[in-house]
Amino acid sequence: MELDTHHLRLVRAIGETGSLSKAAVLLGVSQPAVSYKLKRLETLLGQRLFERGGSAAVVPTPTGELLLRRALAVLPLMEDFLHDIESRAHNPVHSDQIRLGTVCTPVIERVLTVLNETFPMSRVSMLAYECSVLLLSMVAQHRLELAIVKEYPGFELDVPPGVRTEVITKDPSMVVLPAGHPFAERSEITLESLAGERWVLPPPGANRFHEYFRATCWSLGFVPNVTHTAETCAETNNAVRAGAVGLSQGVCEMNARNVLRPLTTNILDRRFIMAWHRDGPFADNGSAVAAAARTAYRDRLRSALTAYGCADFWADFRADPGAGLWAVSRRDPRT
């Protein structure tokens, strides 16, 4: 079946209130209507979403908790889309509007600064979202003027027609270890040497990093034991301090009780890509913004690796920044 906004709003209302009657008030319908809609949704999904106790309270099942988390993440974006569509009917998009969508990346601060300095009369806004596929789709539909996305070897993005892309840079993965870990003194670490560790990773998502990570581990002869999920650097650092091992981008927030070390052979690399529409306002200068992002990234990575005590790795990266699992130039010919 296909879930729509009505289903997600129902789950959100029940999850946030913990009560069918309170959810009914929030949705502006009767309690029997909420009960009927929930039962119908559970029947369609083939799984219970909420457990009904002896009191009026309801508690999400594991499946309900999963759907609730996704609904809380997706609904604000969907509702914002609907608002944009409705507002366009009365207020066409102005040419001085620059909307930037981006995944988590160390270059975003510099890109926003460049846009504000280069287009001082424009209203620059940012949408931070970890789904590269969605960001590219929004560029294709002229809902974003620019996007910074990421992809992994073997899981490259399909670029929609009309969208131009340029590779900003390859980005190495860093291992996050407790300061007392036996490997903490090594300058670089092999992924296979961590086969027996407990891992903390970001939640599974449309960028397919979990598939990439597991496939890479399998190719090295082991199945990773992923015991923790963390959405932020702070949460990752907490899990690592408790004994797990994590991964981060090349530039990450430092924690005094953890250390970061690069993986050897450029394994688990990602690359950041700038995207814009060929018929949009950045048709002629999208590459210039990508170049500014590239310079900013190199400066940030050099400083970060020096702080991590990995200056030798920076020297190797600087000598061949396109090395790794891709044999591509920085200018991506896809259009």
mmCIF file of C-alpha atoms in Angstrom:
data_model
loop_
_atom_site.group_PDB
_atom_site.id
_atom_site.type_symbol
_atom_site.label_atom_id
_atom_site.label_comp_id
_atom_site.label_asym_id
_atom_site.label_seq_id
_atom_site.Cartn_x
_atom_site.Cartn_y
_atom_site.Cartn_z
ATOM 1 C CA MET A 1 0.000 0.000 0.000
ATOM 2 C CA GLU A 2 0.998 3.640 -0.301
ATOM 3 C CA LEU A 3 1.101 5.831 2.787
ATOM 4 C CA ASP A 4 -0.161 9.374 2.384
ATOM 5 C CA THR A 5 -0.151 12.470 4.566
ATOM 6 C CA HIS A 6 -3.469 11.483 6.176
ATOM 7 C CA HIS A 7 -1.949 8.227 7.455
ATOM 8 C CA LEU A 8 1.155 9.981 8.731
ATOM 9 C CA ARG A 9 -0.847 12.721 10.462
ATOM 10 C CA LEU A 10 -2.951 10.063 12.165
ATOM 11 C CA VAL A 11 0.130 8.245 13.461
ATOM 12 C CA ARG A 12 1.739 11.521 14.539
ATOM 13 C CA ALA A 13 -1.353 12.660 16.437
ATOM 14 C CA ILE A 14 -1.719 9.363 18.292
ATOM 15 C CA GLY A 15 1.992 9.129 19.023
ATOM 16 C CA GLU A 16 2.289 12.698 20.287
ATOM 17 C CA THR A 17 -0.809 12.572 22.492
ATOM 18 C CA GLY A 18 -0.636 8.928 23.592
ATOM 19 C CA SER A 19 -4.422 8.806 23.458
ATOM 20 C CA LEU A 20 -7.019 8.078 20.793
ATOM 21 C CA SER A 21 -9.433 10.598 22.280
ATOM 22 C CA LYS A 22 -6.826 13.358 22.430
ATOM 23 C CA ALA A 23 -5.699 12.514 18.910
ATOM 24 C CA ALA A 24 -9.307 12.866 17.774
ATOM 25 C CA VAL A 25 -9.479 16.366 19.263
ATOM 26 C CA LEU A 26 -6.188 17.275 17.592
ATOM 27 C CA LEU A 27 -7.401 16.015 14.219
ATOM 28 C CA GLY A 28 -10.879 17.491 14.568
ATOM 29 C CA VAL A 29 -12.712 14.171 14.214
ATOM 30 C CA SER A 30 -14.514 11.768 16.543
ATOM 31 C CA GLN A 31 -12.728 9.105 18.584
ATOM 32 C CA PRO A 32 -14.543 6.274 16.753
ATOM 33 C CA ALA A 33 -13.258 7.739 13.490
ATOM 34 C CA VAL A 34 -9.680 7.684 14.805
ATOM 35 C CA SER A 35 -10.101 4.100 16.029
ATOM 36 C CA TYR A 36 -11.519 3.027 12.671
ATOM 37 C CA LYS A 37 -8.759 4.731 10.680
ATOM 38 C CA LEU A 38 -6.045 3.245 12.882
ATOM 39 C CA LYS A 39 -7.510 -0.251 12.625
ATOM 40 C CA ARG A 40 -7.796 0.089 8.856
ATOM 41 C CA LEU A 41 -4.182 1.278 8.593
ATOM 42 C CA GLU A 42 -2.962 -1.607 10.754
ATOM 43 C CA THR A 43 -4.926 -4.053 8.605
ATOM 44 C CA LEU A 44 -3.404 -2.648 5.438
ATOM 45 C CA LEU A 45 0.107 -2.809 6.898
ATOM 46 C CA GLY A 46 -0.440 -6.227 8.432
ATOM 47 C CA GLN A 47 1.048 -5.090 11.755
ATOM 48 C CA ARG A 48 -0.143 -3.456 14.944
ATOM 49 C CA LEU A 49 1.101 0.087 15.375
ATOM 50 C CA PHE A 50 -0.155 0.853 18.886
ATOM 51 C CA GLU A 51 -0.888 -1.299 21.922
ATOM 52 C CA ARG A 52 -4.103 -0.431 23.767
ATOM 53 C CA GLY A 53 -3.766 -0.826 27.519
ATOM 54 C CA GLY A 54 -6.386 -0.965 30.221
ATOM 55 C CA SER A 55 -6.339 2.805 30.533
ATOM 56 C CA ALA A 56 -6.991 5.298 27.788
ATOM 57 C CA ALA A 57 -3.282 5.492 26.958
ATOM 58 C CA VAL A 58 -1.827 3.840 23.868
ATOM 59 C CA VAL A 59 1.834 2.946 23.335
ATOM 60 C CA PRO A 60 3.544 2.464 19.960
ATOM 61 C CA THR A 61 4.783 -1.001 19.054
ATOM 62 C CA PRO A 62 8.300 -1.298 17.543
ATOM 63 C CA THR A 63 6.749 -0.930 14.087
ATOM 64 C CA GLY A 64 4.644 1.972 15.304
ATOM 65 C CA GLU A 65 7.721 3.634 16.798
ATOM 66 C CA LEU A 66 9.538 3.286 13.465
ATOM 67 C CA LEU A 67 6.620 4.756 11.530
ATOM 68 C CA LEU A 68 6.198 7.527 14.108
ATOM 69 C CA ARG A 69 9.864 8.567 13.845
ATOM 70 C CA ARG A 70 9.654 8.671 10.065
ATOM 71 C CA ALA A 71 6.359 10.570 10.158
ATOM 72 C CA LEU A 72 7.830 13.196 12.476
ATOM 73 C CA ALA A 73 10.718 13.635 10.058
ATOM 74 C CA VAL A 74 8.756 13.604 6.804
ATOM 75 C CA LEU A 75 5.534 15.437 7.641
ATOM 76 C CA PRO A 76 7.051 18.909 8.224
ATOM 77 C CA LEU A 77 8.730 18.696 4.830
ATOM 78 C CA MET A 78 5.578 17.485 3.083
ATOM 79 C CA GLU A 79 3.491 20.170 4.752
ATOM 80 C CA ASP A 80 6.051 22.759 3.712
ATOM 81 C CA PHE A 81 5.764 21.501 0.127
ATOM 82 C CA LEU A 82 1.998 21.904 0.230
ATOM 83 C CA HIS A 83 2.383 25.407 1.639
ATOM 84 C CA ASP A 84 4.810 26.300 -1.170
ATOM 85 C CA ILE A 85 2.417 24.999 -3.808
ATOM 86 C CA GLU A 86 -0.506 26.915 -2.342
ATOM 87 C CA SER A 87 1.489 30.126 -2.007
ATOM 88 C CA ARG A 88 2.727 29.918 -5.593
ATOM 89 C CA ALA A 89 -0.838 30.089 -6.816
ATOM 90 C CA HIS A 90 -1.034 33.616 -5.420
ATOM 91 C CA ASN A 91 2.619 34.673 -5.197
ATOM 92 C CA PRO A 92 4.908 33.484 -8.015
ATOM 93 C CA VAL A 93 8.490 32.676 -6.975
ATOM 94 C CA HIS A 94 10.686 35.766 -7.134
ATOM 95 C CA SER A 95 13.911 35.687 -9.111
ATOM 96 C CA ASP A 96 15.810 37.038 -6.092
ATOM 97 C CA GLN A 97 15.142 33.890 -4.076
ATOM 98 C CA ILE A 98 18.025 31.429 -3.648
ATOM 99 C CA ARG A 99 17.041 28.168 -2.001
ATOM 100 C CA LEU A 100 19.884 25.830 -1.089
ATOM 101 C CA GLY A 101 19.306 22.229 -0.084
ATOM 102 C CA THR A 102 22.126 20.310 1.558
ATOM 103 C CA VAL A 103 23.126 17.131 3.295
ATOM 104 C CA CYS A 104 25.422 17.333 6.313
ATOM 105 C CA THR A 105 28.745 18.672 5.019
ATOM 106 C CA PRO A 106 31.556 20.878 6.344
ATOM 107 C CA VAL A 107 31.310 23.242 3.355
ATOM 108 C CA ILE A 108 27.827 24.586 3.995
ATOM 109 C CA GLU A 109 28.984 27.587 6.041
ATOM 110 C CA ARG A 110 31.265 28.762 3.243
ATOM 111 C CA VAL A 111 28.644 28.195 0.540
ATOM 112 C CA LEU A 112 26.066 30.255 2.428
ATOM 113 C CA THR A 113 28.639 33.023 2.918
ATOM 114 C CA VAL A 114 29.495 33.042 -0.794
ATOM 115 C CA LEU A 115 25.825 33.205 -1.773
ATOM 116 C CA ASN A 116 25.121 36.060 0.634
ATOM 117 C CA GLU A 117 28.190 38.010 -0.505
ATOM 118 C CA THR A 118 27.684 37.375 -4.225
ATOM 119 C CA PHE A 119 23.935 37.988 -4.221
ATOM 120 C CA PRO A 120 23.391 40.612 -1.493
ATOM 121 C CA MET A 121 19.956 41.557 -2.838
ATOM 122 C CA SER A 122 18.694 37.967 -2.827
ATOM 123 C CA ARG A 123 16.958 36.113 -0.027
ATOM 124 C CA VAL A 124 19.108 33.060 0.696
ATOM 125 C CA SER A 125 17.487 30.163 2.551
ATOM 126 C CA MET A 126 18.687 26.678 3.429
ATOM 127 C CA LEU A 127 16.991 23.294 3.737
ATOM 128 C CA ALA A 128 19.152 20.735 5.583
ATOM 129 C CA TYR A 129 18.000 17.224 4.719
ATOM 130 C CA GLU A 130 19.858 13.921 4.452
ATOM 131 C CA CYS A 131 18.005 12.516 1.427
ATOM 132 C CA SER A 132 20.111 13.278 -1.654
ATOM 133 C CA VAL A 133 17.500 11.781 -3.983
ATOM 134 C CA LEU A 134 14.866 14.190 -2.710
ATOM 135 C CA LEU A 135 17.196 17.195 -2.968
ATOM 136 C CA LEU A 136 18.030 16.368 -6.596
ATOM 137 C CA SER A 137 14.328 15.976 -7.340
ATOM 138 C CA MET A 138 13.651 19.401 -5.849
ATOM 139 C CA VAL A 139 16.342 20.941 -8.067
ATOM 140 C CA ALA A 140 14.793 19.262 -11.113
ATOM 141 C CA GLN A 141 11.387 20.699 -10.182
ATOM 142 C CA HIS A 142 12.812 24.203 -9.569
ATOM 143 C CA ARG A 143 11.998 23.984 -5.866
ATOM 144 C CA LEU A 144 15.683 24.491 -5.078
ATOM 145 C CA GLU A 145 18.201 26.606 -6.967
ATOM 146 C CA LEU A 146 21.210 24.682 -5.609
ATOM 147 C CA ALA A 147 21.811 21.437 -3.745
ATOM 148 C CA ILE A 148 24.781 19.738 -2.127
ATOM 149 C CA VAL A 149 24.339 15.967 -2.130
ATOM 150 C CA LYS A 150 26.511 12.942 -1.403
ATOM 151 C CA GLU A 151 26.911 9.475 -2.850
ATOM 152 C CA TYR A 152 28.956 6.318 -2.335
ATOM 153 C CA PRO A 153 30.852 3.982 -4.710
ATOM 154 C CA GLY A 154 28.481 1.413 -6.152
ATOM 155 C CA PHE A 155 25.477 3.420 -4.957
ATOM 156 C CA GLU A 156 25.759 6.429 -7.246
ATOM 157 C CA LEU A 157 22.838 8.805 -7.590
ATOM 158 C CA ASP A 158 20.559 8.919 -10.616
ATOM 159 C CA VAL A 159 20.595 12.540 -11.730
ATOM 160 C CA PRO A 160 17.217 13.776 -13.060
ATOM 161 C CA PRO A 161 17.028 15.266 -16.561
ATOM 162 C CA GLY A 162 17.871 18.954 -16.660
ATOM 163 C CA VAL A 163 20.080 18.860 -13.572
ATOM 164 C CA ARG A 164 23.788 19.620 -13.885
ATOM 165 C CA THR A 165 26.244 18.296 -11.321
ATOM 166 C CA GLU A 166 29.861 18.868 -10.427
ATOM 167 C CA VAL A 167 31.887 16.846 -7.973
ATOM 168 C CA ILE A 168 33.093 19.035 -5.122
ATOM 169 C CA THR A 169 35.463 16.524 -3.567
ATOM 170 C CA LYS A 170 36.019 13.043 -2.319
ATOM 171 C CA ASP A 171 35.642 12.813 1.464
ATOM 172 C CA PRO A 172 37.414 10.147 3.543
ATOM 173 C CA SER A 173 35.716 8.322 6.385
ATOM 174 C CA MET A 174 37.281 8.602 9.828
ATOM 175 C CA VAL A 175 37.031 5.978 12.570
ATOM 176 C CA VAL A 176 35.893 7.341 15.931
ATOM 177 C CA LEU A 177 37.523 5.412 18.787
ATOM 178 C CA PRO A 178 37.599 5.725 22.569
ATOM 179 C CA ALA A 179 40.860 7.368 23.623
ATOM 180 C CA GLY A 180 41.861 4.190 25.461
ATOM 181 C CA HIS A 181 41.279 1.869 22.489
ATOM 182 C CA PRO A 182 44.285 -0.324 21.541
ATOM 183 C CA PHE A 183 44.261 1.199 18.034
ATOM 184 C CA ALA A 184 44.088 4.811 19.214
ATOM 185 C CA GLU A 185 47.824 5.318 18.712
ATOM 186 C CA ARG A 186 47.817 4.091 15.118
ATOM 187 C CA SER A 187 48.098 6.687 12.343
ATOM 188 C CA GLU A 188 45.677 4.749 10.099
ATOM 189 C CA ILE A 189 43.370 1.792 10.678
ATOM 190 C CA THR A 190 42.183 -1.013 8.422
ATOM 191 C CA LEU A 191 38.467 -1.669 8.402
ATOM 192 C CA GLU A 192 38.922 -5.427 8.781
ATOM 193 C CA SER A 193 40.881 -4.926 12.017
ATOM 194 C CA LEU A 194 37.626 -3.606 13.526
ATOM 195 C CA ALA A 195 35.628 -6.733 12.659
ATOM 196 C CA GLY A 196 35.023 -7.627 16.302
ATOM 197 C CA GLU A 197 33.848 -4.185 17.398
ATOM 198 C CA ARG A 198 30.384 -2.934 18.292
ATOM 199 C CA TRP A 199 29.425 -0.169 15.853
ATOM 200 C CA VAL A 200 27.392 3.018 16.145
ATOM 201 C CA LEU A 201 26.022 4.284 12.815
ATOM 202 C CA PRO A 202 23.542 6.915 11.657
ATOM 203 C CA PRO A 203 19.975 5.688 11.051
ATOM 204 C CA PRO A 204 19.355 3.825 7.772
ATOM 205 C CA GLY A 205 18.186 6.212 5.085
ATOM 206 C CA ALA A 206 17.756 6.914 1.404
ATOM 207 C CA ASN A 207 21.471 7.714 0.967
ATOM 208 C CA ARG A 208 22.127 3.976 1.391
ATOM 209 C CA PHE A 209 25.200 4.264 3.600
ATOM 210 C CA HIS A 210 24.203 1.179 5.605
ATOM 211 C CA GLU A 211 24.132 -0.904 2.415
ATOM 212 C CA TYR A 212 27.491 0.509 1.373
ATOM 213 C CA PHE A 213 29.024 -0.121 4.796
ATOM 214 C CA ARG A 214 27.734 -3.675 5.110
ATOM 215 C CA ALA A 215 28.702 -4.575 1.528
ATOM 216 C CA THR A 216 32.219 -3.262 2.155
ATOM 217 C CA CYS A 217 32.521 -5.245 5.390
ATOM 218 C CA TRP A 218 31.227 -8.393 3.701
ATOM 219 C CA SER A 219 33.817 -7.982 0.947
ATOM 220 C CA LEU A 220 36.462 -8.027 3.696
ATOM 221 C CA GLY A 221 35.075 -11.206 5.208
ATOM 222 C CA PHE A 222 33.038 -10.086 8.195
ATOM 223 C CA VAL A 223 29.538 -9.021 9.195
ATOM 224 C CA PRO A 224 29.536 -5.798 11.251
ATOM 225 C CA ASN A 225 27.843 -5.836 14.644
ATOM 226 C CA VAL A 226 25.821 -2.606 14.549
ATOM 227 C CA THR A 227 24.414 -2.181 18.052
ATOM 228 C CA HIS A 228 23.804 1.579 18.232
ATOM 229 C CA THR A 229 22.085 4.188 16.079
ATOM 230 C CA ALA A 230 22.870 7.896 16.455
ATOM 231 C CA GLU A 231 21.652 10.876 14.449
ATOM 232 C CA THR A 232 24.205 13.449 15.659
ATOM 233 C CA CYS A 233 27.941 13.688 16.301
ATOM 234 C CA ALA A 234 27.232 14.230 19.998
ATOM 235 C CA GLU A 235 25.220 11.004 20.207
ATOM 236 C CA THR A 236 27.926 9.126 18.307
ATOM 237 C CA ASN A 237 30.588 10.430 20.688
ATOM 238 C CA ASN A 238 28.516 9.306 23.675
ATOM 239 C CA ALA A 239 28.220 5.770 22.290
ATOM 240 C CA VAL A 240 31.942 5.678 21.490
ATOM 241 C CA ARG A 241 32.858 6.796 25.003
ATOM 242 C CA ALA A 242 30.804 3.818 26.211
ATOM 243 C CA GLY A 243 32.903 1.425 24.126
ATOM 244 C CA ALA A 244 31.444 1.430 20.605
ATOM 245 C CA VAL A 245 33.298 2.350 17.412
ATOM 246 C CA GLY A 246 31.853 4.914 15.013
ATOM 247 C CA LEU A 247 32.443 6.563 11.666
ATOM 248 C CA SER A 248 32.436 10.191 10.662
ATOM 249 C CA GLN A 249 33.096 12.401 7.691
ATOM 250 C CA GLY A 250 36.596 13.757 7.239
ATOM 251 C CA VAL A 251 35.684 16.817 9.302
ATOM 252 C CA CYS A 252 33.899 16.041 12.556
ATOM 253 C CA GLU A 253 33.328 17.619 15.945
ATOM 254 C CA MET A 254 36.210 16.637 18.210
ATOM 255 C CA ASN A 255 35.674 15.128 21.649
ATOM 256 C CA ALA A 256 38.476 15.108 24.214
ATOM 257 C CA ARG A 257 37.764 11.514 25.250
ATOM 258 C CA ASN A 258 37.634 10.108 21.711
ATOM 259 C CA VAL A 259 40.117 10.023 18.836
ATOM 260 C CA LEU A 260 39.625 10.057 15.065
ATOM 261 C CA ARG A 261 41.805 8.056 12.697
ATOM 262 C CA PRO A 262 41.590 7.643 8.900
ATOM 263 C CA LEU A 263 40.835 4.305 7.284
ATOM 264 C CA THR A 264 43.526 2.916 5.007
ATOM 265 C CA THR A 265 43.131 2.455 1.228
ATOM 266 C CA ASN A 266 40.516 5.231 1.082
ATOM 267 C CA ILE A 267 37.858 2.698 2.000
ATOM 268 C CA LEU A 268 34.319 3.901 2.801
ATOM 269 C CA ASP A 269 34.822 7.169 0.929
ATOM 270 C CA ARG A 270 31.952 9.384 -0.093
ATOM 271 C CA ARG A 271 31.860 12.328 -2.425
ATOM 272 C CA PHE A 272 30.041 15.621 -2.220
ATOM 273 C CA ILE A 273 28.374 16.966 -5.358
ATOM 274 C CA MET A 274 26.959 20.369 -6.250
ATOM 275 C CA ALA A 275 23.750 20.317 -8.308
ATOM 276 C CA TRP A 276 21.787 23.027 -10.108
ATOM 277 C CA HIS A 277 19.269 23.217 -12.941
ATOM 278 C CA ARG A 278 20.649 23.914 -16.398
ATOM 279 C CA ASP A 279 17.789 26.375 -16.992
ATOM 280 C CA GLY A 280 17.994 27.949 -13.543
ATOM 281 C CA PRO A 281 19.774 31.041 -12.200
ATOM 282 C CA PHE A 282 23.018 29.104 -11.630
ATOM 283 C CA ALA A 283 23.288 27.753 -15.167
ATOM 284 C CA ASP A 284 26.402 29.879 -15.747
ATOM 285 C CA ASN A 285 27.935 30.064 -12.281
ATOM 286 C CA GLY A 286 27.122 26.793 -10.536
ATOM 287 C CA SER A 287 30.707 25.675 -11.133
ATOM 288 C CA ALA A 288 32.004 28.798 -9.391
ATOM 289 C CA VAL A 289 30.005 27.955 -6.269
ATOM 290 C CA ALA A 290 31.286 24.373 -6.443
ATOM 291 C CA ALA A 291 34.857 25.699 -6.665
ATOM 292 C CA ALA A 292 34.332 27.835 -3.560
ATOM 293 C CA ALA A 293 32.972 24.792 -1.738
ATOM 294 C CA ARG A 294 35.975 22.747 -2.865
ATOM 295 C CA THR A 295 38.443 25.289 -1.519
ATOM 296 C CA ALA A 296 36.546 25.524 1.765
ATOM 297 C CA TYR A 297 36.522 21.753 2.117
ATOM 298 C CA ARG A 298 40.256 21.423 1.576
ATOM 299 C CA ASP A 299 40.950 24.133 4.164
ATOM 300 C CA ARG A 300 38.642 22.503 6.705
ATOM 301 C CA LEU A 301 40.023 19.003 6.111
ATOM 302 C CA ARG A 302 43.638 20.145 6.388
ATOM 303 C CA SER A 303 42.926 21.850 9.715
ATOM 304 C CA ALA A 304 40.917 18.882 10.974
ATOM 305 C CA LEU A 305 43.541 16.274 10.095
ATOM 306 C CA THR A 306 46.230 18.368 11.745
ATOM 307 C CA ALA A 307 44.090 18.567 14.879
ATOM 308 C CA TYR A 308 43.520 14.800 14.758
ATOM 309 C CA GLY A 309 47.300 14.246 14.541
ATOM 310 C CA CYS A 310 46.989 12.860 10.992
ATOM 311 C CA ALA A 311 49.078 15.377 9.021
ATOM 312 C CA ASP A 312 50.648 12.596 6.940
ATOM 313 C CA PHE A 313 47.205 11.563 5.728
ATOM 314 C CA TRP A 314 46.556 15.157 4.632
ATOM 315 C CA ALA A 315 49.764 15.098 2.576
ATOM 316 C CA ASP A 316 48.589 11.957 0.777
ATOM 317 C CA PHE A 317 45.097 13.366 0.234
ATOM 318 C CA ARG A 318 46.446 16.676 -1.085
ATOM 319 C CA ALA A 319 48.682 14.826 -3.550
ATOM 320 C CA ASP A 320 45.739 12.890 -4.989
ATOM 321 C CA PRO A 321 42.365 14.217 -3.757
ATOM 322 C CA GLY A 322 40.456 12.202 -6.350
ATOM 323 C CA ALA A 323 41.933 8.871 -5.293
ATOM 324 C CA GLY A 324 39.862 6.135 -3.804
ATOM 325 C CA LEU A 325 37.113 4.022 -5.266
ATOM 326 C CA TRP A 326 36.168 6.406 -8.087
ATOM 327 C CA ALA A 327 38.146 7.077 -11.233
ATOM 328 C CA VAL A 328 36.452 10.373 -12.061
ATOM 329 C CA SER A 329 37.440 13.960 -12.571
ATOM 330 C CA ARG A 330 36.049 16.693 -10.379
ATOM 331 C CA ARG A 331 33.938 18.004 -13.217
ATOM 332 C CA ASP A 332 31.119 15.535 -13.535
ATOM 333 C CA PRO A 333 29.836 15.454 -17.146
ATOM 334 C CA ARG A 334 26.308 14.407 -16.183
ATOM 335 C CA THR A 335 23.589 16.824 -17.231
#
